[in-house]
Amino acid sequence: MAQQRKKLFIKTYGCQMNVYDSERMRDVLAPLGYEPSDRPDDADLVILNTCHIREKAAEKVYSELGRLRPHKEAKAGTGDPMTIAVAGCVAQAEGEEIMRRAPVVDLVVGPQTYHKLPELIAQTHRARGERLETEFEPVAKFDALAGDRAVDGYTAFLTVQEGCDKFCTFCVVPYTRGAEWSRPVDQIVAEARMLASKGVREITLLGQNVNAFHGAPPAGHEADGPWGLGRLLRHLSLIGGLDRIRYTTSHPNDMDDELIAAHGDLECLMPYLHLPVQSGSDKILHAMNRKHTFESYVRVIEKVRAARPDIAISGDFIVGFPGETEADFEATLQGVKAINYASAFSFKYSRRPGTPGASMPMQVDEVVASERLARLQAVLEEQQGEFNRSQIGKRLPVLFEKAGRLPGQLHGRSPYLQSVHCEGPSGLIGQIAEVTITDASRNSLTGLLDAKVDAA
Ligand code: SAH
Ligand code: SF4
Ligand code: F3S
């Protein structure tokens, strides 16, 4: 008998790890007849894959649950009820509270238990029984999720490492994702090969601290002990069809020499490094428990630039961490000027319950923090614009990912992760082609396909 088709709507918040996990949830639910849908209102199963990193991110979940309630109520009478599941980091951090605050939720499932979704959903349907599943079992998660993956397009994420042991005093990740854990190399290689065989040209290796990767070595290399990220990249670079590899997010203290050398040696390793520093003040870095100074961060960047001179550096910043004075903030501005970023993300400090930062004295006034954020962003935006403008006149290999917004236009990415728009045939989607950059804005580049330049 053909299996009954059911509609699955997944909304993803937060980091790329969640994007990856959402795809895997889709894969694990497909055999049960769940087909992805882009509308929540008539879905049979709605999953909110949530983020807890800042207060705003967590609150979005409760607003979304409020919007879902009438749809669930409307479906309740039809004999075809809607099941609502909350997954991800809010689920992990506030499982009990979600159940209390939002009775509309049927199921709460933490990031390490997605492989149990089919079973949990069945249970919910049967008895509205076990509703909370947030234990830590990363090994079980990946063992059960391994296997085939539906692929959507020419780029893909691949989680290689999860969790974090660093305990920066502002951050919830060690609590929501648990202790650091790396997947075995063989498992990663099998997944990368499978992606390549389905036409994926670019993979981004993911981890909360991806460069802390230390996975079990592949069969035949047991004597090596755990492999680091540099070694893994070298190994993955041999897979045919994978033209581009990226990785994110890294911690400055885990940029070892082998990884830095890989940036000089591996053509497929894209010249882009996201390396958060958070602050330019050593006093604040110490209070954040970052375990590095600004100077040591600069030294890492210098080494990376020596290995790969054109590398685009990106970063993360937090302003208004407890105790941050005007002088500390000035140090951040000076630091940003010294590094010269190609892109960066900057945030106002958000007090996260349960983290040490939340109970520190000298919390910074909201207005002061907003004003500092605006000043920092002005400098970062200027640098990003400058970096983009520096590409004008250059020829860059662009991986075309999809059609652009305008007819006849394509959208792709430069090696430096910049968005590139140019006119071209749709047959180029999934291909890498040379583009001469003719114009740049803060957020993207435009250019001419080489063939056109030659014809002109
Ligand atoms: N693992 C990465 C980043 C994880 S979170 C690292 O170690 O750098 C992504 C970014 O969110 C962080 O780099 C930080 O800039 C920001 N962030 C995390 N917690 C925050 C908080 N409580 N308030 C404001 N920004 C925060
Ligand atoms: Fe959070 Fe720090 Fe771990 Fe990054 S290194 S995930 S900021 S605790
Ligand atoms: Fe958010 Fe969890 Fe990622 S808190 S940033 S979804 S690891």
Tab-separated table of C-alpha atoms in Angstrom, residues 38-430:
chain	number	residue	atom	x	y	z
A	38	ASP	CA	6.883	25.856	2.231
A	39	ARG	CA	3.726	26.760	4.157
A	40	PRO	CA	3.100	26.112	7.830
A	41	ASP	CA	-0.673	26.632	7.819
A	42	ASP	CA	-1.753	23.231	6.487
A	43	ALA	CA	1.326	21.237	7.454
A	44	ASP	CA	0.925	17.935	9.300
A	45	LEU	CA	4.197	18.444	11.090
A	46	VAL	CA	5.794	21.798	11.877
A	47	ILE	CA	9.332	21.844	13.251
A	48	LEU	CA	10.869	25.038	14.564
A	49	ASN	CA	14.636	24.527	14.625
A	50	THR	CA	15.591	27.206	17.085
A	51	CYS	CA	18.555	29.314	18.206
A	52	HIS	CA	19.315	30.445	21.747
A	53	ILE	CA	22.411	32.554	21.122
A	54	ARG	CA	20.816	35.939	21.871
A	55	GLU	CA	17.620	36.842	23.651
A	56	LYS	CA	15.937	38.048	20.452
A	57	ALA	CA	16.655	34.744	18.731
A	58	ALA	CA	14.990	32.800	21.548
A	59	GLU	CA	11.950	35.090	21.736
A	60	LYS	CA	11.253	34.680	18.007
A	61	VAL	CA	10.265	31.089	18.727
A	62	TYR	CA	7.482	32.080	21.088
A	63	SER	CA	6.121	34.637	18.584
A	64	GLU	CA	6.126	31.987	15.868
A	65	LEU	CA	4.326	29.533	18.156
A	66	GLY	CA	1.691	32.209	18.752
A	67	ARG	CA	1.193	32.558	14.988
A	68	LEU	CA	0.939	28.785	14.559
A	69	ARG	CA	-1.759	28.318	17.197
A	70	PRO	CA	-4.781	29.329	15.087
A	71	HIS	CA	-3.623	27.033	12.252
A	72	LYS	CA	-3.283	24.144	14.647
A	73	GLU	CA	-6.722	24.863	16.108
A	74	ALA	CA	-8.258	25.070	12.635
A	75	LYS	CA	-6.803	21.687	11.721
A	76	ALA	CA	-7.727	20.036	15.008
A	77	GLY	CA	-11.349	19.546	14.004
A	78	THR	CA	-10.539	17.995	10.620
A	79	GLY	CA	-9.308	14.661	11.958
A	80	ASP	CA	-5.958	15.540	10.446
A	81	PRO	CA	-4.193	17.311	13.297
A	82	MET	CA	-1.033	19.401	13.167
A	83	THR	CA	1.913	18.290	15.274
A	84	ILE	CA	4.275	21.022	16.428
A	85	ALA	CA	7.828	20.206	17.449
A	86	VAL	CA	10.449	22.579	18.824
A	87	ALA	CA	13.999	21.483	18.028
A	88	GLY	CA	17.422	23.088	18.317
A	89	CYS	CA	19.096	25.116	20.999
A	90	VAL	CA	16.025	26.687	22.655
A	91	ALA	CA	14.650	23.160	22.990
A	92	GLN	CA	17.857	22.090	24.685
A	93	ALA	CA	18.092	25.124	26.968
A	94	GLU	CA	14.454	25.666	27.908
A	95	GLY	CA	12.660	22.387	27.206
A	96	GLU	CA	10.494	22.456	30.318
A	97	GLU	CA	9.762	26.143	29.977
A	98	ILE	CA	8.575	25.764	26.387
A	99	MET	CA	6.068	23.138	27.488
A	100	ARG	CA	4.799	25.481	30.170
A	101	ARG	CA	4.737	28.687	28.136
A	102	ALA	CA	3.424	27.168	24.911
A	103	PRO	CA	0.985	24.276	25.358
A	104	VAL	CA	0.566	24.313	21.577
A	105	VAL	CA	3.879	22.401	21.411
A	106	ASP	CA	3.572	18.613	21.162
A	107	LEU	CA	7.214	17.697	21.211
A	108	VAL	CA	10.551	19.162	22.287
A	109	VAL	CA	13.659	17.621	20.800
A	110	GLY	CA	17.255	18.673	21.480
A	111	PRO	CA	19.998	18.763	18.833
A	112	GLN	CA	21.446	15.363	19.715
A	113	THR	CA	18.273	13.335	19.379
A	114	TYR	CA	17.006	14.054	15.855
A	115	HIS	CA	17.536	10.442	14.844
A	116	LYS	CA	14.761	9.592	17.286
A	117	LEU	CA	12.249	11.926	15.600
A	118	PRO	CA	10.289	9.213	13.787
A	119	GLU	CA	9.843	7.298	17.013
A	120	LEU	CA	9.005	10.422	19.032
A	121	ILE	CA	6.432	11.551	16.520
A	122	ALA	CA	4.818	8.146	16.526
A	123	GLN	CA	4.690	8.269	20.306
A	124	THR	CA	3.158	11.717	20.268
A	125	HIS	CA	0.516	10.577	17.870
A	126	ARG	CA	-0.303	7.508	19.929
A	127	ALA	CA	-0.509	8.899	23.379
A	128	ARG	CA	0.793	12.441	23.541
A	129	GLY	CA	3.208	10.590	25.812
A	130	GLU	CA	6.958	11.274	26.025
A	131	ARG	CA	7.324	14.837	24.880
A	132	LEU	CA	10.757	15.858	26.000
A	133	GLU	CA	13.893	14.387	24.462
A	134	THR	CA	16.997	16.404	25.104
A	135	GLU	CA	19.742	14.020	26.241
A	136	PHE	CA	23.251	14.282	24.858
A	137	GLU	CA	24.178	11.397	22.586
A	138	PRO	CA	26.088	12.820	19.640
A	139	VAL	CA	27.567	9.489	18.616
A	140	ALA	CA	24.138	7.908	18.336
A	141	LYS	CA	22.893	10.942	16.430
A	142	PHE	CA	25.410	10.704	13.636
A	143	ASP	CA	25.419	6.922	13.458
A	144	ALA	CA	21.691	6.898	12.939
A	145	LEU	CA	21.628	9.873	10.574
A	146	ALA	CA	24.453	8.602	8.377
A	147	GLY	CA	23.549	7.267	4.973
A	148	ASP	CA	21.851	8.974	2.107
A	149	ARG	CA	21.126	12.680	1.959
A	150	ALA	CA	18.799	14.652	-0.249
A	151	VAL	CA	20.869	17.297	-2.014
A	152	ASP	CA	19.562	20.690	-2.985
A	153	GLY	CA	21.882	22.508	-5.359
A	154	TYR	CA	25.634	22.648	-5.791
A	155	THR	CA	26.779	23.670	-2.336
A	156	ALA	CA	26.258	21.771	0.902
A	157	PHE	CA	27.061	21.887	4.579
A	158	LEU	CA	28.732	18.956	6.280
A	159	THR	CA	28.901	18.853	10.066
A	160	VAL	CA	32.246	17.459	11.228
A	161	GLN	CA	32.319	18.600	14.835
A	162	GLU	CA	29.747	19.602	17.405
A	163	GLY	CA	29.698	21.193	20.810
A	164	CYS	CA	32.201	23.337	22.633
A	165	ASP	CA	34.351	23.086	25.752
A	166	LYS	CA	35.562	26.655	25.725
A	167	PHE	CA	32.918	28.257	27.938
A	168	CYS	CA	33.263	31.860	26.857
A	169	THR	CA	31.377	33.656	29.606
A	170	PHE	CA	28.764	35.189	27.267
A	171	CYS	CA	27.884	32.057	25.309
A	172	VAL	CA	25.172	29.386	25.578
A	173	VAL	CA	26.654	26.972	23.042
A	174	PRO	CA	28.505	24.730	25.557
A	175	TYR	CA	25.156	24.282	27.331
A	176	THR	CA	22.957	23.809	24.272
A	177	ARG	CA	25.300	21.699	22.144
A	178	GLY	CA	27.203	19.939	24.894
A	179	ALA	CA	30.829	18.874	25.047
A	180	GLU	CA	33.040	19.025	22.008
A	181	TRP	CA	32.830	15.959	19.846
A	182	SER	CA	34.278	15.115	16.397
A	183	ARG	CA	32.934	12.695	13.828
A	184	PRO	CA	35.263	9.932	12.592
A	185	VAL	CA	37.134	10.798	9.393
A	186	ASP	CA	35.753	7.786	7.490
A	187	GLN	CA	32.184	8.885	8.155
A	188	ILE	CA	32.919	12.428	6.948
A	189	VAL	CA	34.666	11.178	3.821
A	190	ALA	CA	31.736	8.897	2.999
A	191	GLU	CA	29.326	11.800	3.310
A	192	ALA	CA	31.556	14.109	1.245
A	193	ARG	CA	31.859	11.466	-1.498
A	194	MET	CA	28.131	10.978	-1.546
A	195	LEU	CA	27.588	14.738	-1.871
A	196	ALA	CA	30.117	14.947	-4.711
A	197	SER	CA	28.459	12.037	-6.505
A	198	LYS	CA	25.198	13.989	-6.414
A	199	GLY	CA	26.774	16.994	-8.104
A	200	VAL	CA	27.799	19.101	-5.126
A	201	ARG	CA	30.826	21.224	-6.055
A	202	GLU	CA	31.404	23.062	-2.792
A	203	ILE	CA	31.188	21.820	0.779
A	204	THR	CA	31.407	23.839	3.959
A	205	LEU	CA	32.608	21.842	6.953
A	206	LEU	CA	30.706	22.892	10.028
A	207	GLY	CA	31.396	22.910	13.729
A	208	GLN	CA	30.853	25.294	16.613
A	209	ASN	CA	34.636	25.090	16.901
A	210	VAL	CA	35.417	23.439	13.634
A	211	ASN	CA	39.174	23.861	13.910
A	212	ALA	CA	39.187	22.005	17.229
A	213	PHE	CA	38.284	18.976	15.101
A	214	HIS	CA	40.105	15.826	16.219
A	215	GLY	CA	38.323	12.919	14.555
A	216	ALA	CA	39.209	9.242	14.694
A	217	PRO	CA	41.616	8.496	11.815
A	218	PRO	CA	40.457	6.523	8.793
A	219	ALA	CA	40.939	2.781	8.522
A	220	GLY	CA	44.583	1.982	7.930
A	221	HIS	CA	45.778	5.111	9.755
A	222	GLU	CA	44.883	4.048	13.306
A	223	ALA	CA	48.450	4.608	14.480
A	224	ASP	CA	48.157	8.341	13.689
A	225	GLY	CA	45.831	9.060	16.578
A	226	PRO	CA	43.111	11.684	15.990
A	227	TRP	CA	43.372	13.787	12.849
A	228	GLY	CA	43.160	17.578	13.006
A	229	LEU	CA	41.257	19.792	10.589
A	230	GLY	CA	44.292	20.507	8.394
A	231	ARG	CA	44.830	16.804	7.812
A	232	LEU	CA	41.127	16.253	7.168
A	233	LEU	CA	41.075	19.061	4.597
A	234	ARG	CA	44.067	17.599	2.809
A	235	HIS	CA	42.296	14.227	2.665
A	236	LEU	CA	39.004	15.704	1.427
A	237	SER	CA	40.828	17.714	-1.236
A	238	LEU	CA	41.504	14.423	-3.047
A	239	ILE	CA	37.826	13.698	-3.644
A	240	GLY	CA	37.059	14.182	-7.323
A	241	GLY	CA	34.369	16.720	-8.185
A	242	LEU	CA	34.683	18.731	-4.982
A	243	ASP	CA	36.168	21.947	-6.323
A	244	ARG	CA	35.718	24.088	-3.273
A	245	ILE	CA	35.992	23.500	0.455
A	246	ARG	CA	35.277	25.966	3.259
A	247	TYR	CA	34.982	25.597	7.012
A	248	THR	CA	33.360	27.556	9.808
A	249	THR	CA	33.492	28.622	12.691
A	250	SER	CA	36.995	28.676	14.090
A	251	HIS	CA	38.556	29.688	17.377
A	252	PRO	CA	41.868	31.604	17.256
A	253	ASN	CA	43.560	29.194	19.701
A	254	ASP	CA	42.872	26.200	17.448
A	255	MET	CA	44.496	27.587	14.272
A	256	ASP	CA	47.407	25.139	14.266
A	257	ASP	CA	50.303	25.139	11.793
A	258	GLU	CA	48.960	22.236	9.756
A	259	LEU	CA	45.680	24.073	9.173
A	260	ILE	CA	47.452	27.308	8.304
A	261	ALA	CA	49.730	25.427	5.886
A	262	ALA	CA	46.652	23.924	4.203
A	263	HIS	CA	45.615	27.466	3.245
A	264	GLY	CA	48.858	27.822	1.323
A	265	ASP	CA	48.848	24.361	-0.249
A	266	LEU	CA	45.319	23.383	-1.143
A	267	GLU	CA	43.871	24.973	-4.212
A	268	CYS	CA	40.358	23.841	-3.342
A	269	LEU	CA	40.491	25.444	0.111
A	270	MET	CA	38.830	28.798	-0.468
A	271	PRO	CA	40.719	31.937	0.624
A	272	TYR	CA	38.244	32.963	3.294
A	273	LEU	CA	38.583	32.594	7.046
A	274	HIS	CA	35.935	33.408	9.618
A	275	LEU	CA	37.888	33.924	12.819
A	276	PRO	CA	35.925	35.623	15.594
A	277	VAL	CA	37.846	37.738	18.108
A	278	GLN	CA	34.905	39.413	19.961
A	279	SER	CA	36.875	42.366	21.372
A	280	GLY	CA	40.083	44.337	20.902
A	281	SER	CA	40.591	44.800	24.646
A	282	ASP	CA	42.621	42.210	26.535
A	283	LYS	CA	40.790	43.051	29.737
A	284	ILE	CA	37.459	42.218	28.082
A	285	LEU	CA	38.875	39.139	26.332
A	286	HIS	CA	39.987	37.906	29.744
A	287	ALA	CA	36.564	38.570	31.279
A	288	MET	CA	35.041	36.711	28.328
A	289	ASN	CA	37.307	33.725	29.102
A	290	ARG	CA	38.496	33.726	25.496
A	291	LYS	CA	41.971	32.529	26.569
A	292	HIS	CA	43.724	34.633	23.931
A	293	THR	CA	44.855	38.229	23.692
A	294	PHE	CA	44.276	40.588	20.814
A	295	GLU	CA	47.983	40.408	20.045
A	296	SER	CA	47.936	36.597	19.800
A	297	TYR	CA	44.941	36.870	17.464
A	298	VAL	CA	46.876	39.302	15.255
A	299	ARG	CA	49.787	36.860	15.130
A	300	VAL	CA	47.483	34.088	13.926
A	301	ILE	CA	46.101	36.329	11.194
A	302	GLU	CA	49.629	37.286	10.145
A	303	LYS	CA	50.596	33.621	9.784
A	304	VAL	CA	47.479	32.860	7.763
A	305	ARG	CA	48.144	35.836	5.520
A	306	ALA	CA	51.732	34.717	5.045
A	307	ALA	CA	50.452	31.320	3.856
A	308	ARG	CA	47.719	32.784	1.652
A	309	PRO	CA	48.242	36.509	1.030
A	310	ASP	CA	44.874	37.206	-0.611
A	311	ILE	CA	42.806	35.511	2.130
A	312	ALA	CA	39.620	37.358	3.119
A	313	ILE	CA	39.326	37.670	6.887
A	314	SER	CA	35.970	37.770	8.594
A	315	GLY	CA	35.128	37.992	12.288
A	316	ASP	CA	32.565	38.338	15.060
A	317	PHE	CA	32.398	41.124	17.627
A	318	ILE	CA	30.422	41.732	20.779
A	319	VAL	CA	30.055	45.273	22.133
A	320	GLY	CA	28.797	46.156	25.584
A	321	PHE	CA	30.124	43.113	27.405
A	322	PRO	CA	29.999	43.761	31.204
A	323	GLY	CA	32.809	46.098	32.255
A	324	GLU	CA	33.495	47.429	28.735
A	325	THR	CA	34.599	51.057	29.043
A	326	GLU	CA	34.932	53.613	26.288
A	327	ALA	CA	38.682	52.852	26.263
A	328	ASP	CA	38.024	49.109	25.812
A	329	PHE	CA	35.673	49.870	22.958
A	330	GLU	CA	38.258	52.184	21.371
A	331	ALA	CA	40.693	49.247	21.499
A	332	THR	CA	38.173	47.208	19.486
A	333	LEU	CA	37.911	49.976	16.877
A	334	GLN	CA	41.704	50.218	16.670
A	335	GLY	CA	41.951	46.432	16.377
A	336	VAL	CA	39.457	46.375	13.526
A	337	LYS	CA	41.467	49.044	11.721
A	338	ALA	CA	44.657	47.021	12.215
A	339	ILE	CA	43.183	43.782	10.839
A	340	ASN	CA	41.153	45.218	7.941
A	341	TYR	CA	38.217	42.822	7.579
A	342	ALA	CA	36.611	41.680	4.344
A	343	SER	CA	33.366	41.098	6.244
A	344	ALA	CA	32.260	40.781	9.848
A	345	PHE	CA	29.332	40.231	12.170
A	346	SER	CA	28.864	42.428	15.203
A	347	PHE	CA	26.395	42.127	18.037
A	348	LYS	CA	25.266	43.939	21.123
A	349	TYR	CA	25.949	41.800	24.184
A	350	SER	CA	22.856	39.841	25.167
A	351	ARG	CA	22.571	38.539	28.718
A	352	ARG	CA	21.953	34.806	28.521
A	353	PRO	CA	20.489	33.099	31.572
A	354	GLY	CA	22.863	30.574	33.106
A	355	THR	CA	26.046	32.022	31.590
A	356	PRO	CA	28.633	33.655	33.888
A	357	GLY	CA	28.367	36.965	32.005
A	358	ALA	CA	24.725	37.356	32.965
A	359	SER	CA	25.562	37.823	36.643
A	360	MET	CA	28.699	39.945	36.208
A	361	PRO	CA	28.674	43.403	37.749
A	362	MET	CA	28.978	46.525	35.581
A	363	GLN	CA	26.501	45.576	32.874
A	364	VAL	CA	26.707	48.176	30.120
A	365	ASP	CA	23.817	50.548	29.556
A	366	GLU	CA	21.680	49.605	26.543
A	367	VAL	CA	21.915	53.066	24.968
A	368	VAL	CA	25.704	53.118	25.284
A	369	ALA	CA	25.951	49.624	23.772
A	370	SER	CA	23.717	50.592	20.828
A	371	GLU	CA	25.773	53.665	20.154
A	372	ARG	CA	29.011	51.635	20.199
A	373	LEU	CA	27.529	49.010	17.907
A	374	ALA	CA	26.605	51.695	15.371
A	375	ARG	CA	30.135	53.129	15.472
A	376	LEU	CA	31.717	49.685	15.069
A	377	GLN	CA	29.406	48.737	12.228
A	378	ALA	CA	30.203	51.939	10.365
A	379	VAL	CA	33.894	50.985	10.340
A	380	LEU	CA	33.220	47.339	9.421
A	381	GLU	CA	30.865	48.313	6.607
A	382	GLU	CA	33.430	50.718	5.234
A	383	GLN	CA	36.042	47.944	5.242
A	384	GLN	CA	33.680	45.490	3.558
A	385	GLY	CA	32.854	48.036	0.853
A	386	GLU	CA	36.539	48.734	0.363
A	387	PHE	CA	37.342	45.015	0.074
A	388	ASN	CA	34.586	44.550	-2.498
A	389	ARG	CA	35.714	47.563	-4.515
A	390	SER	CA	39.258	46.173	-4.548
A	391	GLN	CA	37.970	43.331	-6.753
A	392	ILE	CA	36.909	45.657	-9.580
A	393	GLY	CA	38.868	44.844	-12.722
A	394	LYS	CA	39.876	41.376	-11.473
A	395	ARG	CA	38.914	38.041	-13.003
A	396	LEU	CA	37.431	35.717	-10.424
A	397	PRO	CA	36.248	32.127	-10.717
A	398	VAL	CA	32.583	32.164	-9.722
A	399	LEU	CA	30.554	29.122	-8.739
A	400	PHE	CA	27.070	29.801	-10.067
A	401	GLU	CA	24.465	28.534	-7.632
A	402	LYS	CA	21.129	29.711	-8.992
A	403	ALA	CA	19.307	32.165	-11.220
A	404	GLY	CA	19.603	35.793	-10.186
A	405	ARG	CA	16.682	38.020	-9.315
A	406	LEU	CA	16.521	39.652	-12.746
A	407	PRO	CA	15.747	37.649	-15.899
A	408	GLY	CA	18.885	36.383	-17.632
A	409	GLN	CA	20.936	36.940	-14.502
A	410	LEU	CA	22.925	34.375	-12.536
A	411	HIS	CA	23.938	34.404	-8.908
A	412	GLY	CA	27.146	32.868	-7.627
A	413	ARG	CA	29.977	33.200	-5.151
A	414	SER	CA	33.554	34.360	-5.531
A	415	PRO	CA	36.345	32.447	-3.762
A	416	TYR	CA	36.094	35.132	-1.051
A	417	LEU	CA	32.411	34.245	-0.450
A	418	GLN	CA	31.161	37.462	-2.053
A	419	SER	CA	27.834	37.352	-3.875
A	420	VAL	CA	28.376	37.856	-7.592
A	421	HIS	CA	25.669	38.783	-10.092
A	422	CYS	CA	26.170	38.655	-13.812
A	423	GLU	CA	24.271	37.921	-17.000
A	424	GLY	CA	24.693	34.462	-18.394
A	425	PRO	CA	22.991	31.293	-19.630
A	426	SER	CA	21.185	29.160	-17.053
A	427	GLY	CA	23.288	26.207	-18.249
A	428	LEU	CA	26.124	27.690	-16.213
A	429	ILE	CA	24.312	26.978	-12.946
A	430	GLY	CA	26.419	24.415	-11.092
